[in-house]
PDB file of C-alpha atoms and ligand atoms in Angstrom:
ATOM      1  CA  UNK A   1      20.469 -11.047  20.690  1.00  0.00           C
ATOM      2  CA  UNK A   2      19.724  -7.508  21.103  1.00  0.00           C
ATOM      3  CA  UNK A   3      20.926  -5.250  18.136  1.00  0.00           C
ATOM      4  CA  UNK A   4      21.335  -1.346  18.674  1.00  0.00           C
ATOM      5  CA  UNK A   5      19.935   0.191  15.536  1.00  0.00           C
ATOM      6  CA  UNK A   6      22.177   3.098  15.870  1.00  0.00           C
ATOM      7  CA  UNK A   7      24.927   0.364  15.407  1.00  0.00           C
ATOM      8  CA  UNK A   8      23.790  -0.878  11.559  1.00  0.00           C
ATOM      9  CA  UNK A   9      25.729   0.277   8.524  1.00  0.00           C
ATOM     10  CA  UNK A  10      23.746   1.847   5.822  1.00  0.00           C
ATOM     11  CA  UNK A  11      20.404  -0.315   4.861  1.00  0.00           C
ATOM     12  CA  UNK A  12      20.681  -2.910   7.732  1.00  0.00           C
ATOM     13  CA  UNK A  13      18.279  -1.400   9.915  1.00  0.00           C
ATOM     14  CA  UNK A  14      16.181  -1.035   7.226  1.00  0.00           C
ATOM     15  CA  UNK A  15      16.747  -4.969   5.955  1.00  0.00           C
ATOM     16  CA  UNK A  16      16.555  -6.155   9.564  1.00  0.00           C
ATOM     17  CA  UNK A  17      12.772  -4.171  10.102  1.00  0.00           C
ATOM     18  CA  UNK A  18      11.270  -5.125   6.778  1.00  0.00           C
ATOM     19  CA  UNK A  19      12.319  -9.030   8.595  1.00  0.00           C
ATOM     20  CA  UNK A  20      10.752  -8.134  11.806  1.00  0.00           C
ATOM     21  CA  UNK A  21       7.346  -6.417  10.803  1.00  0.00           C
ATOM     22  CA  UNK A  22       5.011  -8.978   8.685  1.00  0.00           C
ATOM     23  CA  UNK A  23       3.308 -10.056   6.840  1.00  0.00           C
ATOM     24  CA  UNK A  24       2.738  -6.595   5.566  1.00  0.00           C
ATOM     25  CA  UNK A  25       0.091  -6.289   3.334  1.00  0.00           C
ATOM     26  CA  UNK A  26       1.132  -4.685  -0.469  1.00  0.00           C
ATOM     27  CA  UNK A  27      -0.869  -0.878  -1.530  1.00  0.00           C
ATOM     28  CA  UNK A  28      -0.839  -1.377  -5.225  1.00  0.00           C
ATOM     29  CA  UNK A  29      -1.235   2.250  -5.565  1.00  0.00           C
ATOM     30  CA  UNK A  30      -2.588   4.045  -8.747  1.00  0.00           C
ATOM     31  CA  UNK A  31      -1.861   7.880  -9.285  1.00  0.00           C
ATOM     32  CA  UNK A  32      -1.755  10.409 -12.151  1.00  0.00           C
ATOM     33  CA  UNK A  33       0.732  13.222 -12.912  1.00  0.00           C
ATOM     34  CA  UNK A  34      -0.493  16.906 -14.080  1.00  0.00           C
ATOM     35  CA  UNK A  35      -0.799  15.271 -17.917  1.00  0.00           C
ATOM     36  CA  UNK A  36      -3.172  12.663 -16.860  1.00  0.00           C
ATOM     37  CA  UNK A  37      -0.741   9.697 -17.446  1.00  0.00           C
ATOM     38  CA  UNK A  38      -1.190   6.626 -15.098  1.00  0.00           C
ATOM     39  CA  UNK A  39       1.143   5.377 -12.578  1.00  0.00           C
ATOM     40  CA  UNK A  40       0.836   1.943 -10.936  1.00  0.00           C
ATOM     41  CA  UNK A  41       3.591   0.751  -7.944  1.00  0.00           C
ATOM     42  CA  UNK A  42       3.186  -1.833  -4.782  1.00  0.00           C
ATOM     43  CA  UNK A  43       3.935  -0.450  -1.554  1.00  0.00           C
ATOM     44  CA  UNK A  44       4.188  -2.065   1.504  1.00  0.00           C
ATOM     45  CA  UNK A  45       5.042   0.225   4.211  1.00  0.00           C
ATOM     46  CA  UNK A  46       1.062   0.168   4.577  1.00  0.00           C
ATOM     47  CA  UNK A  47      -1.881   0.281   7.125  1.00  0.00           C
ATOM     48  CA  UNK A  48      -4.858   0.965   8.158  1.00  0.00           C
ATOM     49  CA  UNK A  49      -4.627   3.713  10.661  1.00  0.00           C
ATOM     50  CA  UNK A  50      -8.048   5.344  11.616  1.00  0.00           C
ATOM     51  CA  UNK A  51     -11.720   5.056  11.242  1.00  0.00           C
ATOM     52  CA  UNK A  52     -13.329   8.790  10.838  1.00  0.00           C
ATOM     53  CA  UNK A  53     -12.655   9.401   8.375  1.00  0.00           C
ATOM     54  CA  UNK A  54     -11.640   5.580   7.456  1.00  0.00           C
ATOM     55  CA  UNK A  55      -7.927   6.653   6.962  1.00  0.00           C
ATOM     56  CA  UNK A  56      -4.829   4.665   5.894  1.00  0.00           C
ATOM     57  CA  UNK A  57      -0.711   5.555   5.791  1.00  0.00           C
ATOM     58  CA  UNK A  58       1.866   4.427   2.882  1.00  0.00           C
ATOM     59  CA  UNK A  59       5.349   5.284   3.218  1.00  0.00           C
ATOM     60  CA  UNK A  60       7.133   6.511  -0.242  1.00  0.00           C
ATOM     61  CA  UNK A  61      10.908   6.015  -0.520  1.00  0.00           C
ATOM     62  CA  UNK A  62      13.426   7.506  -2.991  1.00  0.00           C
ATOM     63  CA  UNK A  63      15.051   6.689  -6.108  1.00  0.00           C
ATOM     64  CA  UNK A  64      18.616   5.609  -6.424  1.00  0.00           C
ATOM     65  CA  UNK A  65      18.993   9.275  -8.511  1.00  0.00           C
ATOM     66  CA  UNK A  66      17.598  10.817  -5.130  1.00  0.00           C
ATOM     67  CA  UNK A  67      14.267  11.842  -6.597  1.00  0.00           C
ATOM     68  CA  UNK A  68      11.222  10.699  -4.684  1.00  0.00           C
ATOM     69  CA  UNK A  69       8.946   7.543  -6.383  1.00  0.00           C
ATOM     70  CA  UNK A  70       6.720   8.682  -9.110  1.00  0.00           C
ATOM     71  CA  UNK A  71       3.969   7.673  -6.846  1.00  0.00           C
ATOM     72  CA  UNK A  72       5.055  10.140  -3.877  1.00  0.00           C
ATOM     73  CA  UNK A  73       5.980  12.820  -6.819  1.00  0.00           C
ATOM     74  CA  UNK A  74       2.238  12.229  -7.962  1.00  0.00           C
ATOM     75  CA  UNK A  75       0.250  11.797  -5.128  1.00  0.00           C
ATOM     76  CA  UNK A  76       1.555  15.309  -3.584  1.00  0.00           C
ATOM     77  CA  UNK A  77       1.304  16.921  -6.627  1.00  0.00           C
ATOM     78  CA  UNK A  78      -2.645  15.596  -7.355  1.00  0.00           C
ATOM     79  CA  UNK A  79      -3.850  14.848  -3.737  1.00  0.00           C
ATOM     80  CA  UNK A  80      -5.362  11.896  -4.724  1.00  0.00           C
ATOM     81  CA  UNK A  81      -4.449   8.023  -5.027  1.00  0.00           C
ATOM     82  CA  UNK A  82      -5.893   4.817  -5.391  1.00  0.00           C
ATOM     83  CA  UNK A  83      -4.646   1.682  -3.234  1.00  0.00           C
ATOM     84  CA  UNK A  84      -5.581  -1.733  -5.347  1.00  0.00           C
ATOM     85  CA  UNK A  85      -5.311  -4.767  -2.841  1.00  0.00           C
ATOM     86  CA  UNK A  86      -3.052  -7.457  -4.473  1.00  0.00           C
ATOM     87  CA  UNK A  87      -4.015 -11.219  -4.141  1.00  0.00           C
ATOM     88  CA  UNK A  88      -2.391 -14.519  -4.891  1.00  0.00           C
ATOM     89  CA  UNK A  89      -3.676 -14.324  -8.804  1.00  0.00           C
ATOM     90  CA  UNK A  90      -2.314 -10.847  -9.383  1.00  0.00           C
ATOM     91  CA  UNK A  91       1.486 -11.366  -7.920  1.00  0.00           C
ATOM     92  CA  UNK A  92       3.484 -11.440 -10.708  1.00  0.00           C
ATOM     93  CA  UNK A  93       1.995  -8.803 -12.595  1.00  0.00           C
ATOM     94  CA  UNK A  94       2.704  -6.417  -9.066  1.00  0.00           C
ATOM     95  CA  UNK A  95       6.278  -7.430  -9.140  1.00  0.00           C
ATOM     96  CA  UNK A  96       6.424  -5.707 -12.875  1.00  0.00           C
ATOM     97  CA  UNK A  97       4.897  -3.132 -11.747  1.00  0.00           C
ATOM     98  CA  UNK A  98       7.769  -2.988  -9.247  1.00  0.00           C
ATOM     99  CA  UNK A  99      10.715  -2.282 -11.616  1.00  0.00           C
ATOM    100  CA  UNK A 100      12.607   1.098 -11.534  1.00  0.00           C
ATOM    101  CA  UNK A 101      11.176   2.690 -14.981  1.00  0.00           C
ATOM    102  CA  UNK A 102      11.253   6.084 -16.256  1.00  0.00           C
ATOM    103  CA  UNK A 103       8.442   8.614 -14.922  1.00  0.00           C
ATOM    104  CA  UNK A 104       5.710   8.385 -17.166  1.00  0.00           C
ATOM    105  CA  UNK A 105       5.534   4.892 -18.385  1.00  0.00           C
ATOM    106  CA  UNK A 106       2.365   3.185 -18.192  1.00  0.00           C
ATOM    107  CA  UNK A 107       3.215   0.251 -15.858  1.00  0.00           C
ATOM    108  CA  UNK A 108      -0.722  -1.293 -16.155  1.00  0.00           C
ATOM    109  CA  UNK A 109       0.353  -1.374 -20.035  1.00  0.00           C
ATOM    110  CA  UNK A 110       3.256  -3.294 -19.213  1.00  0.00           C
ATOM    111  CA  UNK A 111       1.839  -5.637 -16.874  1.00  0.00           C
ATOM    112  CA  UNK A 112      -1.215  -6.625 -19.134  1.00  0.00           C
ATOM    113  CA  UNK A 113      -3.425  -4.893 -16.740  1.00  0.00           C
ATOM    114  CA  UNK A 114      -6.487  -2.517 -17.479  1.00  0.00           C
ATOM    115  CA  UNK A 115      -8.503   0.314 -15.644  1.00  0.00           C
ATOM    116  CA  UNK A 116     -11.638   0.478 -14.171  1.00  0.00           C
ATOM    117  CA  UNK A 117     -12.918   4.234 -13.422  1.00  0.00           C
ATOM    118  CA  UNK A 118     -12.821   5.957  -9.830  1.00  0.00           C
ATOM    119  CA  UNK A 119     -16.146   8.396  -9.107  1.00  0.00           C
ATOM    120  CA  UNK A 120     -14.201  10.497  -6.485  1.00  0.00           C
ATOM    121  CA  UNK A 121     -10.631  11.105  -7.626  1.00  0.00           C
ATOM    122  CA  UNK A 122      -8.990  11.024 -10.800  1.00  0.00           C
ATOM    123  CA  UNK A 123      -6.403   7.832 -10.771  1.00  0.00           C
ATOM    124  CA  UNK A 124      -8.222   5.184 -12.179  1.00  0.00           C
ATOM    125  CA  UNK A 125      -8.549   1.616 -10.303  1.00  0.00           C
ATOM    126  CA  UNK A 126      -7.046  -1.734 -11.494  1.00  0.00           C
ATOM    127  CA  UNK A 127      -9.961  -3.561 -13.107  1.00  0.00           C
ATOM    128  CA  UNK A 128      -8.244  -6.422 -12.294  1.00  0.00           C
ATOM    129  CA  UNK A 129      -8.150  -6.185  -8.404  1.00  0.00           C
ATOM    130  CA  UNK A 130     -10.831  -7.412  -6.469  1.00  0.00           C
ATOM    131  CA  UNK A 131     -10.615  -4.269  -4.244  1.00  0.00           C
ATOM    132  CA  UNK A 132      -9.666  -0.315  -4.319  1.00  0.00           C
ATOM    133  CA  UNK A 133      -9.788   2.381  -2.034  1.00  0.00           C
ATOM    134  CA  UNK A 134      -9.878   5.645  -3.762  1.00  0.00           C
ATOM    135  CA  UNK A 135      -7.983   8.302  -1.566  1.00  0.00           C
ATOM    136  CA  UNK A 136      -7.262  11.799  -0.536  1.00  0.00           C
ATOM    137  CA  UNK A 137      -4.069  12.952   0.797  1.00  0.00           C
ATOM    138  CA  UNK A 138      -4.421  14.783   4.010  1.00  0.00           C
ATOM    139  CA  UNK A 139      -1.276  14.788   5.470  1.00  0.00           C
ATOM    140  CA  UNK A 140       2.284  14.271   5.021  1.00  0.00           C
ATOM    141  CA  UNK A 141       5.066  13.537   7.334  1.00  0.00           C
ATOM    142  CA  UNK A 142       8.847  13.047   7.174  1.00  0.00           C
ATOM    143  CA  UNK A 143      10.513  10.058   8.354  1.00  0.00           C
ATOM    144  CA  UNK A 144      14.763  10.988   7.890  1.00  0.00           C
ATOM    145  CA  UNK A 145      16.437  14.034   7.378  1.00  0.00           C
ATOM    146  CA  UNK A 146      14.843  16.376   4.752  1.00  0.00           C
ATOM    147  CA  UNK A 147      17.394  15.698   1.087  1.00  0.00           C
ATOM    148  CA  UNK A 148      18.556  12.320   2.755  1.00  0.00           C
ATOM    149  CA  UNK A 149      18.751   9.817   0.075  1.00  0.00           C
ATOM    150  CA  UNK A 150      16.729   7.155   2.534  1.00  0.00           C
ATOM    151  CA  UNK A 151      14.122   9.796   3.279  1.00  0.00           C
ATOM    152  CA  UNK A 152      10.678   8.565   3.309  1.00  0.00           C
ATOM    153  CA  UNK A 153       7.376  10.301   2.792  1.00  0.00           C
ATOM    154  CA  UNK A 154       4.886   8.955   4.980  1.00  0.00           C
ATOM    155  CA  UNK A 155       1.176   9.809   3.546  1.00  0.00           C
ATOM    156  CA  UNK A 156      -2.088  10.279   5.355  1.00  0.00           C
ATOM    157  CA  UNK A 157      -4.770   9.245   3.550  1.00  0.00           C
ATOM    158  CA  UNK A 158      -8.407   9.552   3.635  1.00  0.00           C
ATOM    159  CA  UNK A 159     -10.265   6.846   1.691  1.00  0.00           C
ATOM    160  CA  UNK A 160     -13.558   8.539   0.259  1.00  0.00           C
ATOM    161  CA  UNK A 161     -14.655   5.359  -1.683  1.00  0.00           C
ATOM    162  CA  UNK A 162     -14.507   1.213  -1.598  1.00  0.00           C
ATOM    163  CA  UNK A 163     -14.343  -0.645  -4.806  1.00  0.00           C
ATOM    164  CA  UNK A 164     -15.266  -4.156  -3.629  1.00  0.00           C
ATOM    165  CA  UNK A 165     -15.847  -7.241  -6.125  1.00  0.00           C
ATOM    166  CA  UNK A 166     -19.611  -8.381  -5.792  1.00  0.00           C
ATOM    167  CA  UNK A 167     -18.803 -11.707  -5.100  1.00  0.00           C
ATOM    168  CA  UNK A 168     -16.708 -11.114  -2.137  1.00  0.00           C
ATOM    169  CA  UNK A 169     -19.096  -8.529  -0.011  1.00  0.00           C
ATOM    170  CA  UNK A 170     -22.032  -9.591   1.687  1.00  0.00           C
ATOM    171  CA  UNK A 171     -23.848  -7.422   4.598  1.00  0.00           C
ATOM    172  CA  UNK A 172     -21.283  -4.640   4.760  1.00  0.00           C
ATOM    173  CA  UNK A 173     -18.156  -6.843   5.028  1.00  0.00           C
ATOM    174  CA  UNK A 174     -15.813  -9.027   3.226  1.00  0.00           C
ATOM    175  CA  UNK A 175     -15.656 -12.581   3.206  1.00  0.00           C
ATOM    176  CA  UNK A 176     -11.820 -13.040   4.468  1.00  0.00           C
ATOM    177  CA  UNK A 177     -12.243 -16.940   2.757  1.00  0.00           C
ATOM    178  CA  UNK A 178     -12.465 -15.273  -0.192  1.00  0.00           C
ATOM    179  CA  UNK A 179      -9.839 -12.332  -0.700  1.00  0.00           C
ATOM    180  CA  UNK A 180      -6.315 -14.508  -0.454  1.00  0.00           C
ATOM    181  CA  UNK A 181      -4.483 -11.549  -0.427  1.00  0.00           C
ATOM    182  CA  UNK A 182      -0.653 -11.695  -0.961  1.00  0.00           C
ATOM    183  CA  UNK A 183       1.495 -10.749   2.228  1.00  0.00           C
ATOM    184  CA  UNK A 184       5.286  -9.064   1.930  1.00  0.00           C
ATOM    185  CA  UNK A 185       7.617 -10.800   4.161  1.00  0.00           C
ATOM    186  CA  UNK A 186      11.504  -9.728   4.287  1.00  0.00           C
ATOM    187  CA  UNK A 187      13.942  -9.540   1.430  1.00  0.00           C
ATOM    188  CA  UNK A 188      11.999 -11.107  -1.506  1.00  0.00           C
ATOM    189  CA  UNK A 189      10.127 -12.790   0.403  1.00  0.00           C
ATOM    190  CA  UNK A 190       5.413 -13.423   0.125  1.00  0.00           C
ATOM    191  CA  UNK A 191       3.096 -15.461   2.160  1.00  0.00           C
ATOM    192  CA  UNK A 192      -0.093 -16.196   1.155  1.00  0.00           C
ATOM    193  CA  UNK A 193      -2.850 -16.523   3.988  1.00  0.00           C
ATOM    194  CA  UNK A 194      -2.573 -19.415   6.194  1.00  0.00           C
ATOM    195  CA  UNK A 195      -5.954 -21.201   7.643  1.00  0.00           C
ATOM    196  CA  UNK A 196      -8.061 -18.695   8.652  1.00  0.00           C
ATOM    197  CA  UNK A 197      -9.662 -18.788  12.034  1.00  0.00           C
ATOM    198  CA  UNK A 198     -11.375 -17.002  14.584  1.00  0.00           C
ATOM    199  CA  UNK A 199     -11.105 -16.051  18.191  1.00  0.00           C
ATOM    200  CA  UNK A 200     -13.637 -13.885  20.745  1.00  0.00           C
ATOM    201  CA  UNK A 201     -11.896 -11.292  22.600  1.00  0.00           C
ATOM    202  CA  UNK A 202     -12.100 -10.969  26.156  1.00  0.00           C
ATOM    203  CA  UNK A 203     -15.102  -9.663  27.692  1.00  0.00           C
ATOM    204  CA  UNK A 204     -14.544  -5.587  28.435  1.00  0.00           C
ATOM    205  CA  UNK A 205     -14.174  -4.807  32.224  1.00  0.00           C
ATOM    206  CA  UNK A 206     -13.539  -1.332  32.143  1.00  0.00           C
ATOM    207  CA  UNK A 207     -16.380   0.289  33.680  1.00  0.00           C
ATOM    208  CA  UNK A 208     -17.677   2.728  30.816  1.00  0.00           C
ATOM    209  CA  UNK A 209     -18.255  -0.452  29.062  1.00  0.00           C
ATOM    210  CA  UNK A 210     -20.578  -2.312  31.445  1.00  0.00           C
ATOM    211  CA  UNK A 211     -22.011   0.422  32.001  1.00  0.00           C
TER     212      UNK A 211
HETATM  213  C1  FMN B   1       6.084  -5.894  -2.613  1.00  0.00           C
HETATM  214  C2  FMN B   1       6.806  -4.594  -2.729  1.00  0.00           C
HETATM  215  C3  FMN B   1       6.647  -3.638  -1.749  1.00  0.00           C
HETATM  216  C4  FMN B   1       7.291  -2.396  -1.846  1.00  0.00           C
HETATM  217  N1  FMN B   1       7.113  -1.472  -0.857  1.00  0.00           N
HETATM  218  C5  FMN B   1       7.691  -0.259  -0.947  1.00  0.00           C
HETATM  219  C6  FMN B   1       7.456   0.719   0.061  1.00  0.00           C
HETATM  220  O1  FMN B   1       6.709   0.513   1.036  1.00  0.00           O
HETATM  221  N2  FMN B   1       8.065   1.934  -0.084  1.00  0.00           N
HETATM  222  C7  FMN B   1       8.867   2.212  -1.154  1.00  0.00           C
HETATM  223  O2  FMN B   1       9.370   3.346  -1.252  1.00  0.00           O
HETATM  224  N3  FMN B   1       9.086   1.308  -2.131  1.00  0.00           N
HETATM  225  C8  FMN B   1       8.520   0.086  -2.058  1.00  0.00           C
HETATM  226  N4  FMN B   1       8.722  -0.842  -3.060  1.00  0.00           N
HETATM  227  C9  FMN B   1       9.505  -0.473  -4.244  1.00  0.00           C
HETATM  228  C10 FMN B   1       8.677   0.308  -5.278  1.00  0.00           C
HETATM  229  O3  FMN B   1       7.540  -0.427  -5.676  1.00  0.00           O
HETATM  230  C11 FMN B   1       9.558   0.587  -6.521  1.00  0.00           C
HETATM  231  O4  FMN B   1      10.638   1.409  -6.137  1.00  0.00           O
HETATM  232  C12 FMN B   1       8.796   1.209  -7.666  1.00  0.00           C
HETATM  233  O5  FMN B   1       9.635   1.270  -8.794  1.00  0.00           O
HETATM  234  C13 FMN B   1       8.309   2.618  -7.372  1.00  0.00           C
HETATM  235  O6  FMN B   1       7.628   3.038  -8.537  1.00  0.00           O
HETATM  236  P1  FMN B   1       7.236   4.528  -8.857  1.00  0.00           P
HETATM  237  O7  FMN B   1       8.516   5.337  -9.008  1.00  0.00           O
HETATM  238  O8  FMN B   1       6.480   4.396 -10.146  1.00  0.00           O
HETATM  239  O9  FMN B   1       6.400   5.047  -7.731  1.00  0.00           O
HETATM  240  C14 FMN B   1       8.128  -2.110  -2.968  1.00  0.00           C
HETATM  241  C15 FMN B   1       8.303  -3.096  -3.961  1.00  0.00           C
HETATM  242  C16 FMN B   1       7.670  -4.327  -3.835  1.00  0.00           C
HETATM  243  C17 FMN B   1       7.868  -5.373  -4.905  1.00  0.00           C
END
């Protein structure tokens, strides 16, 4: 079956990628607006994207009333955000944090969750995750015509400090038998980690690197 994406009706395309591209992992982002108040949403058009700085991408959607997401409306407006990894133990409260609620409600109140403080930006971290990246914007790019109600904002983001649990980190890393973090499949869909194992990769050939 090959399926034209041109040929999908309104969210289709979008349904049929979120199926196609996982597990994705989940950006429990914090942000603040210009009055200091807190902001907590999952996002998981997330990744990892670069290493110098150490740099990572979310992708911020609109409202059904055409306004972007409090956290895209934030993070512009600030600069700054704070990506809380969500594991097994934390799932439900995420999907609270999920709803569609007015801007400035407190979803950490809501959830039963609590913050712990950043040192380099001003959204606070969930005290409750075992792991947060405080972040910089440093770029933005449109994905969809500019006023299109399925516009997204994709964000650039440089992470200037790692919040890691204790128990998790050990000689610069993190123990992956440890972290159980919660995947986003399609629809309404998780997975939680499978057995974890390792492979070597092949051994380089190209000639700078036997060099
Ligand atoms: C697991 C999960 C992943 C999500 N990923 C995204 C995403 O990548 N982009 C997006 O725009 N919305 C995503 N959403 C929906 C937002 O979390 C939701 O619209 C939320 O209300 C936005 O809150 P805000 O307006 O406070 O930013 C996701 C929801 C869930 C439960």
């Amino acid at each position: 079956m090959i399926i034209t994406a041109a040929d999908l009706p309104g969210r289709r395309a979008y349904r049929l990628l979120i199926d196609c591209v996982v597990p994705r992992p989940i950006a429990w982002i914090t942000t603040i607006d210009a009055e200091g108040r807190i902001n907590l949403a999952p996002f998981s058009f997330f990744q990892a994207v670069g290493a110098d700085p150490p740099s990572i991408i979310v992708s911020i959607g609109k409202h059904r009333d055409g306004a972007f997401k409090d956290t895209g409306v934030n993070a512009l407006a600030m600069n700054e955000l704070v990506v809380n990894v969500v594991t097994d133990e934390l799932a439900e409260a995420m999907n609270i944090t999920a709803g569609e609620h007015p801007f400035g409600l407190d979803e950490l109140r809501l959830a039963g969750l609590t913050t712990a403080p950043s040192q380099h930006v001003r959204p606070p971290c969930v005290a409750e995750s075992p792991i947060s990246l405080e972040c910089r914007v440093s770029q933005r790019v449109s994905i969809g015509r500019e006023g299109a109600e399925n516009q997204y904002l994709v964000l650039v983001c440089e992470v200037v400090a790692f919040h890691v649990r204790d128990d998790l980190y050990a000689n610069g890393r993190v123990d992956p038998h440890l972290l159980h973090p919660l995947g986003r499949l399609g629809g309404n869909a998780y997975s939680h980690p499978g057995e974890i194992f390792e492979m070597e990769r092949p051994a380089a050939t190209r000639p700078h690197d036997l060099a």
